[in-house]
């Protein structure tokens, strides 16, 4: 998606050879017009699929997921990392280790929000090692729902996420695929 | 906002006399069409103000904030509760106690995302005791920006939030104002 690549080149900040910081348009400050375009592109990529629900993870997945859901006229569910006091115990739950934050989080979705009739498209901001994506797949499996695939805004192809997901037979569509980050430059496929 | 009140009556779940659970359309599963309408209503309420940025808190504030920002054609910033590894130390930071989660969180916003030229509208899903709202006001003050006011989806008027914010001279616009929750019924203003 050219508009996204252009924005990453213009405003992405290279932290090291593994991390491109995109917090001025995607995951801290958010550009809503770009999120709208991203949503439209996900819909275009998955136009052959019948989607009844969007699933993402708080917090950075919410913005691209919301516009995708809006244009598809379906609801969006975001998995929570912590149980709030208003949540019942009737939840799907799984663990996920975040390499960025160096901590293990729970991923929790109330059981009444996804059911076995759902065809679920997962949206997330990044695909790196695939741990979060696999955990979301696990929740969808617990719900007995159908997993359509993964819509990823930015894929770090030099990590093992896509390989793991493809190995499980899941479809992955990424709007920007980083080949490598080297000596202060980002290279895309 | 009638559509919101209707939805709260239809799908809100009363947990006790203090808590109405709205996780099937606002803060776990999200109805994007309703969020769009909520954004339009915030814009209508603040139509006399010149707004350059929307500020909210992860995660439940993001959905209503994003549509407000989209229709205003401005960026949306969500304050983070935890510092990620990609964030620098150059941040505005303040503490906020969550009565719902019984924990103290930090609220963190990178300094480069709000500046002294900004006219900031704060959007959040709930106003209860006003602690989160006051912390966001504090961050805007640290940035030297102008705080336009607070756009709140659901206000619990029987808690002290509005009183605290009005005492500080802040404008508060709430789309649903709960008067009380008693014996399994929700009463609105």
PDB file of N, CA, C and O in Angstrom, chain A residues 99-143:
ATOM      1  N   UNK A  99       7.480  -9.357  23.139  1.00  0.00           N
ATOM      2  CA  UNK A  99       8.922  -9.121  23.092  1.00  0.00           C
ATOM      3  C   UNK A  99       9.238  -7.636  23.253  1.00  0.00           C
ATOM      4  O   UNK A  99      10.288  -7.271  23.776  1.00  0.00           O
ATOM      5  N   UNK A 100       8.319  -6.794  22.802  1.00  0.00           N
ATOM      6  CA  UNK A 100       8.554  -5.348  22.910  1.00  0.00           C
ATOM      7  C   UNK A 100       8.507  -4.896  24.364  1.00  0.00           C
ATOM      8  O   UNK A 100       9.319  -4.102  24.801  1.00  0.00           O
ATOM      9  N   UNK A 101       7.515  -5.427  25.091  1.00  0.00           N
ATOM     10  CA  UNK A 101       7.345  -4.972  26.477  1.00  0.00           C
ATOM     11  C   UNK A 101       7.977  -5.920  27.499  1.00  0.00           C
ATOM     12  O   UNK A 101       7.941  -5.665  28.687  1.00  0.00           O
ATOM     13  N   UNK A 102       8.536  -7.028  27.008  1.00  0.00           N
ATOM     14  CA  UNK A 102       9.196  -7.998  27.892  1.00  0.00           C
ATOM     15  C   UNK A 102       8.283  -8.465  29.019  1.00  0.00           C
ATOM     16  O   UNK A 102       8.665  -8.429  30.198  1.00  0.00           O
ATOM     17  N   UNK A 103       7.063  -8.805  28.661  1.00  0.00           N
ATOM     18  CA  UNK A 103       6.142  -9.281  29.695  1.00  0.00           C
ATOM     19  C   UNK A 103       5.116 -10.226  29.078  1.00  0.00           C
ATOM     20  O   UNK A 103       4.838 -10.159  27.888  1.00  0.00           O
ATOM     21  N   UNK A 104       4.582 -11.093  29.917  1.00  0.00           N
ATOM     22  CA  UNK A 104       3.511 -11.977  29.470  1.00  0.00           C
ATOM     23  C   UNK A 104       2.176 -11.352  29.830  1.00  0.00           C
ATOM     24  O   UNK A 104       1.944 -10.962  30.974  1.00  0.00           O
ATOM     25  N   UNK A 105       1.326 -11.198  28.834  1.00  0.00           N
ATOM     26  CA  UNK A 105      -0.024 -10.691  29.065  1.00  0.00           C
ATOM     27  C   UNK A 105      -1.008 -11.814  28.859  1.00  0.00           C
ATOM     28  O   UNK A 105      -0.760 -12.755  28.115  1.00  0.00           O
ATOM     29  N   UNK A 106      -2.132 -11.677  29.520  1.00  0.00           N
ATOM     30  CA  UNK A 106      -3.264 -12.490  29.140  1.00  0.00           C
ATOM     31  C   UNK A 106      -3.970 -11.807  27.993  1.00  0.00           C
ATOM     32  O   UNK A 106      -3.936 -10.582  27.857  1.00  0.00           O
ATOM     33  N   UNK A 107      -4.592 -12.569  27.138  1.00  0.00           N
ATOM     34  CA  UNK A 107      -5.554 -12.014  26.186  1.00  0.00           C
ATOM     35  C   UNK A 107      -6.906 -12.584  26.572  1.00  0.00           C
ATOM     36  O   UNK A 107      -7.041 -13.802  26.736  1.00  0.00           O
ATOM     37  N   UNK A 108      -7.867 -11.700  26.718  1.00  0.00           N
ATOM     38  CA  UNK A 108      -9.162 -12.093  27.262  1.00  0.00           C
ATOM     39  C   UNK A 108     -10.277 -11.546  26.376  1.00  0.00           C
ATOM     40  O   UNK A 108     -10.265 -10.362  26.010  1.00  0.00           O
ATOM     41  N   UNK A 109     -11.209 -12.408  26.021  1.00  0.00           N
ATOM     42  CA  UNK A 109     -12.403 -11.980  25.284  1.00  0.00           C
ATOM     43  C   UNK A 109     -13.625 -12.611  25.956  1.00  0.00           C
ATOM     44  O   UNK A 109     -13.644 -13.834  26.182  1.00  0.00           O
ATOM     45  N   UNK A 110     -14.609 -11.807  26.280  1.00  0.00           N
ATOM     46  CA  UNK A 110     -15.841 -12.349  26.874  1.00  0.00           C
ATOM     47  C   UNK A 110     -16.514 -13.304  25.896  1.00  0.00           C
ATOM     48  O   UNK A 110     -16.613 -13.023  24.701  1.00  0.00           O
ATOM     49  N   UNK A 111     -16.982 -14.431  26.423  1.00  0.00           N
ATOM     50  CA  UNK A 111     -17.507 -15.491  25.558  1.00  0.00           C
ATOM     51  C   UNK A 111     -18.710 -15.060  24.731  1.00  0.00           C
ATOM     52  O   UNK A 111     -18.927 -15.555  23.630  1.00  0.00           O
ATOM     53  N   UNK A 112     -19.506 -14.129  25.258  1.00  0.00           N
ATOM     54  CA  UNK A 112     -20.717 -13.728  24.532  1.00  0.00           C
ATOM     55  C   UNK A 112     -20.421 -12.873  23.299  1.00  0.00           C
ATOM     56  O   UNK A 112     -21.333 -12.574  22.535  1.00  0.00           O
ATOM     57  N   UNK A 113     -19.163 -12.489  23.088  1.00  0.00           N
ATOM     58  CA  UNK A 113     -18.860 -11.552  22.002  1.00  0.00           C
ATOM     59  C   UNK A 113     -18.434 -12.226  20.702  1.00  0.00           C
ATOM     60  O   UNK A 113     -18.423 -11.592  19.642  1.00  0.00           O
ATOM     61  N   UNK A 114     -18.038 -13.473  20.761  1.00  0.00           N
ATOM     62  CA  UNK A 114     -17.722 -14.240  19.543  1.00  0.00           C
ATOM     63  C   UNK A 114     -18.425 -15.582  19.656  1.00  0.00           C
ATOM     64  O   UNK A 114     -18.362 -16.220  20.704  1.00  0.00           O
ATOM     65  N   UNK A 115     -19.089 -15.989  18.612  1.00  0.00           N
ATOM     66  CA  UNK A 115     -19.765 -17.287  18.682  1.00  0.00           C
ATOM     67  C   UNK A 115     -19.431 -18.142  17.458  1.00  0.00           C
ATOM     68  O   UNK A 115     -18.732 -17.700  16.535  1.00  0.00           O
ATOM     69  N   UNK A 116     -19.926 -19.346  17.458  1.00  0.00           N
ATOM     70  CA  UNK A 116     -19.514 -20.332  16.461  1.00  0.00           C
ATOM     71  C   UNK A 116     -20.016 -20.007  15.046  1.00  0.00           C
ATOM     72  O   UNK A 116     -19.557 -20.603  14.081  1.00  0.00           O
ATOM     73  N   UNK A 117     -20.938 -19.051  14.930  1.00  0.00           N
ATOM     74  CA  UNK A 117     -21.399 -18.634  13.596  1.00  0.00           C
ATOM     75  C   UNK A 117     -20.497 -17.580  12.968  1.00  0.00           C
ATOM     76  O   UNK A 117     -20.666 -17.243  11.792  1.00  0.00           O
ATOM     77  N   UNK A 118     -19.568 -17.037  13.755  1.00  0.00           N
ATOM     78  CA  UNK A 118     -18.797 -15.895  13.260  1.00  0.00           C
ATOM     79  C   UNK A 118     -17.695 -16.296  12.280  1.00  0.00           C
ATOM     80  O   UNK A 118     -17.037 -17.324  12.447  1.00  0.00           O
ATOM     81  N   UNK A 119     -17.513 -15.439  11.280  1.00  0.00           N
ATOM     82  CA  UNK A 119     -16.372 -15.503  10.374  1.00  0.00           C
ATOM     83  C   UNK A 119     -15.501 -14.299  10.693  1.00  0.00           C
ATOM     84  O   UNK A 119     -15.843 -13.166  10.375  1.00  0.00           O
ATOM     85  N   UNK A 120     -14.369 -14.565  11.323  1.00  0.00           N
ATOM     86  CA  UNK A 120     -13.608 -13.498  11.970  1.00  0.00           C
ATOM     87  C   UNK A 120     -12.351 -13.132  11.176  1.00  0.00           C
ATOM     88  O   UNK A 120     -11.523 -13.990  10.865  1.00  0.00           O
ATOM     89  N   UNK A 121     -12.228 -11.851  10.880  1.00  0.00           N
ATOM     90  CA  UNK A 121     -10.981 -11.314  10.330  1.00  0.00           C
ATOM     91  C   UNK A 121     -10.222 -10.648  11.466  1.00  0.00           C
ATOM     92  O   UNK A 121     -10.761  -9.782  12.157  1.00  0.00           O
ATOM     93  N   UNK A 122      -8.969 -11.062  11.662  1.00  0.00           N
ATOM     94  CA  UNK A 122      -8.119 -10.462  12.688  1.00  0.00           C
ATOM     95  C   UNK A 122      -7.331  -9.307  12.074  1.00  0.00           C
ATOM     96  O   UNK A 122      -6.741  -9.455  11.000  1.00  0.00           O
ATOM     97  N   UNK A 123      -7.344  -8.173  12.734  1.00  0.00           N
ATOM     98  CA  UNK A 123      -6.567  -7.010  12.293  1.00  0.00           C
ATOM     99  C   UNK A 123      -5.570  -6.671  13.395  1.00  0.00           C
ATOM    100  O   UNK A 123      -5.930  -6.649  14.572  1.00  0.00           O
ATOM    101  N   UNK A 124      -4.320  -6.402  13.022  1.00  0.00           N
ATOM    102  CA  UNK A 124      -3.381  -5.910  14.038  1.00  0.00           C
ATOM    103  C   UNK A 124      -2.391  -4.957  13.385  1.00  0.00           C
ATOM    104  O   UNK A 124      -2.220  -4.958  12.166  1.00  0.00           O
ATOM    105  N   UNK A 125      -1.752  -4.145  14.221  1.00  0.00           N
ATOM    106  CA  UNK A 125      -0.838  -3.128  13.680  1.00  0.00           C
ATOM    107  C   UNK A 125       0.473  -3.739  13.193  1.00  0.00           C
ATOM    108  O   UNK A 125       0.977  -3.366  12.143  1.00  0.00           O
ATOM    109  N   UNK A 126       1.017  -4.705  13.956  1.00  0.00           N
ATOM    110  CA  UNK A 126       2.298  -5.302  13.590  1.00  0.00           C
ATOM    111  C   UNK A 126       2.219  -6.822  13.579  1.00  0.00           C
ATOM    112  O   UNK A 126       1.507  -7.414  14.378  1.00  0.00           O
ATOM    113  N   UNK A 127       2.978  -7.421  12.670  1.00  0.00           N
ATOM    114  CA  UNK A 127       3.262  -8.854  12.747  1.00  0.00           C
ATOM    115  C   UNK A 127       4.775  -9.001  12.830  1.00  0.00           C
ATOM    116  O   UNK A 127       5.497  -8.583  11.915  1.00  0.00           O
ATOM    117  N   UNK A 128       5.247  -9.558  13.954  1.00  0.00           N
ATOM    118  CA  UNK A 128       6.697  -9.742  14.121  1.00  0.00           C
ATOM    119  C   UNK A 128       6.958 -11.232  14.341  1.00  0.00           C
ATOM    120  O   UNK A 128       7.125 -11.977  13.396  1.00  0.00           O
ATOM    121  N   UNK A 129       6.919 -11.657  15.594  1.00  0.00           N
ATOM    122  CA  UNK A 129       7.153 -13.067  15.876  1.00  0.00           C
ATOM    123  C   UNK A 129       5.866 -13.889  15.859  1.00  0.00           C
ATOM    124  O   UNK A 129       5.897 -15.104  16.025  1.00  0.00           O
ATOM    125  N   UNK A 130       4.731 -13.232  15.704  1.00  0.00           N
ATOM    126  CA  UNK A 130       3.471 -13.948  15.522  1.00  0.00           C
ATOM    127  C   UNK A 130       2.809 -14.440  16.800  1.00  0.00           C
ATOM    128  O   UNK A 130       1.775 -15.115  16.746  1.00  0.00           O
ATOM    129  N   UNK A 131       3.377 -14.105  17.942  1.00  0.00           N
ATOM    130  CA  UNK A 131       2.817 -14.607  19.208  1.00  0.00           C
ATOM    131  C   UNK A 131       1.406 -14.080  19.458  1.00  0.00           C
ATOM    132  O   UNK A 131       0.510 -14.823  19.840  1.00  0.00           O
ATOM    133  N   UNK A 132       1.213 -12.783  19.237  1.00  0.00           N
ATOM    134  CA  UNK A 132      -0.112 -12.198  19.468  1.00  0.00           C
ATOM    135  C   UNK A 132      -1.127 -12.787  18.487  1.00  0.00           C
ATOM    136  O   UNK A 132      -2.250 -13.133  18.867  1.00  0.00           O
ATOM    137  N   UNK A 133      -0.712 -12.919  17.235  1.00  0.00           N
ATOM    138  CA  UNK A 133      -1.615 -13.450  16.211  1.00  0.00           C
ATOM    139  C   UNK A 133      -2.036 -14.876  16.544  1.00  0.00           C
ATOM    140  O   UNK A 133      -3.210 -15.242  16.441  1.00  0.00           O
ATOM    141  N   UNK A 134      -1.080 -15.691  16.966  1.00  0.00           N
ATOM    142  CA  UNK A 134      -1.408 -17.076  17.319  1.00  0.00           C
ATOM    143  C   UNK A 134      -2.364 -17.138  18.507  1.00  0.00           C
ATOM    144  O   UNK A 134      -3.254 -17.989  18.563  1.00  0.00           O
ATOM    145  N   UNK A 135      -2.197 -16.217  19.446  1.00  0.00           N
ATOM    146  CA  UNK A 135      -3.101 -16.188  20.599  1.00  0.00           C
ATOM    147  C   UNK A 135      -4.510 -15.797  20.188  1.00  0.00           C
ATOM    148  O   UNK A 135      -5.493 -16.333  20.711  1.00  0.00           O
ATOM    149  N   UNK A 136      -4.622 -14.872  19.246  1.00  0.00           N
ATOM    150  CA  UNK A 136      -5.956 -14.501  18.763  1.00  0.00           C
ATOM    151  C   UNK A 136      -6.593 -15.671  18.019  1.00  0.00           C
ATOM    152  O   UNK A 136      -7.793 -15.925  18.152  1.00  0.00           O
ATOM    153  N   UNK A 137      -5.785 -16.379  17.247  1.00  0.00           N
ATOM    154  CA  UNK A 137      -6.301 -17.568  16.560  1.00  0.00           C
ATOM    155  C   UNK A 137      -6.808 -18.582  17.572  1.00  0.00           C
ATOM    156  O   UNK A 137      -7.844 -19.226  17.369  1.00  0.00           O
ATOM    157  N   UNK A 138      -6.081 -18.712  18.668  1.00  0.00           N
ATOM    158  CA  UNK A 138      -6.477 -19.639  19.727  1.00  0.00           C
ATOM    159  C   UNK A 138      -7.832 -19.256  20.330  1.00  0.00           C
ATOM    160  O   UNK A 138      -8.680 -20.116  20.593  1.00  0.00           O
ATOM    161  N   UNK A 139      -8.044 -17.971  20.520  1.00  0.00           N
ATOM    162  CA  UNK A 139      -9.333 -17.508  21.066  1.00  0.00           C
ATOM    163  C   UNK A 139     -10.472 -17.803  20.092  1.00  0.00           C
ATOM    164  O   UNK A 139     -11.554 -18.253  20.487  1.00  0.00           O
ATOM    165  N   UNK A 140     -10.211 -17.573  18.801  1.00  0.00           N
ATOM    166  CA  UNK A 140     -11.239 -17.851  17.790  1.00  0.00           C
ATOM    167  C   UNK A 140     -11.559 -19.345  17.745  1.00  0.00           C
ATOM    168  O   UNK A 140     -12.711 -19.757  17.614  1.00  0.00           O
ATOM    169  N   UNK A 141     -10.517 -20.158  17.913  1.00  0.00           N
ATOM    170  CA  UNK A 141     -10.706 -21.604  17.957  1.00  0.00           C
ATOM    171  C   UNK A 141     -11.528 -22.016  19.176  1.00  0.00           C
ATOM    172  O   UNK A 141     -12.449 -22.832  19.079  1.00  0.00           O
ATOM    173  N   UNK A 142     -11.217 -21.410  20.322  1.00  0.00           N
ATOM    174  CA  UNK A 142     -12.001 -21.691  21.533  1.00  0.00           C
ATOM    175  C   UNK A 142     -13.479 -21.375  21.324  1.00  0.00           C
ATOM    176  O   UNK A 142     -14.356 -22.050  21.862  1.00  0.00           O
ATOM    177  N   UNK A 143     -13.733 -20.303  20.553  1.00  0.00           N
ATOM    178  CA  UNK A 143     -15.119 -19.883  20.307  1.00  0.00           C
ATOM    179  C   UNK A 143     -15.805 -20.760  19.262  1.00  0.00           C
ATOM    180  O   UNK A 143     -17.012 -20.632  19.042  1.00  0.00           O
TER     181      UNK A 143
END
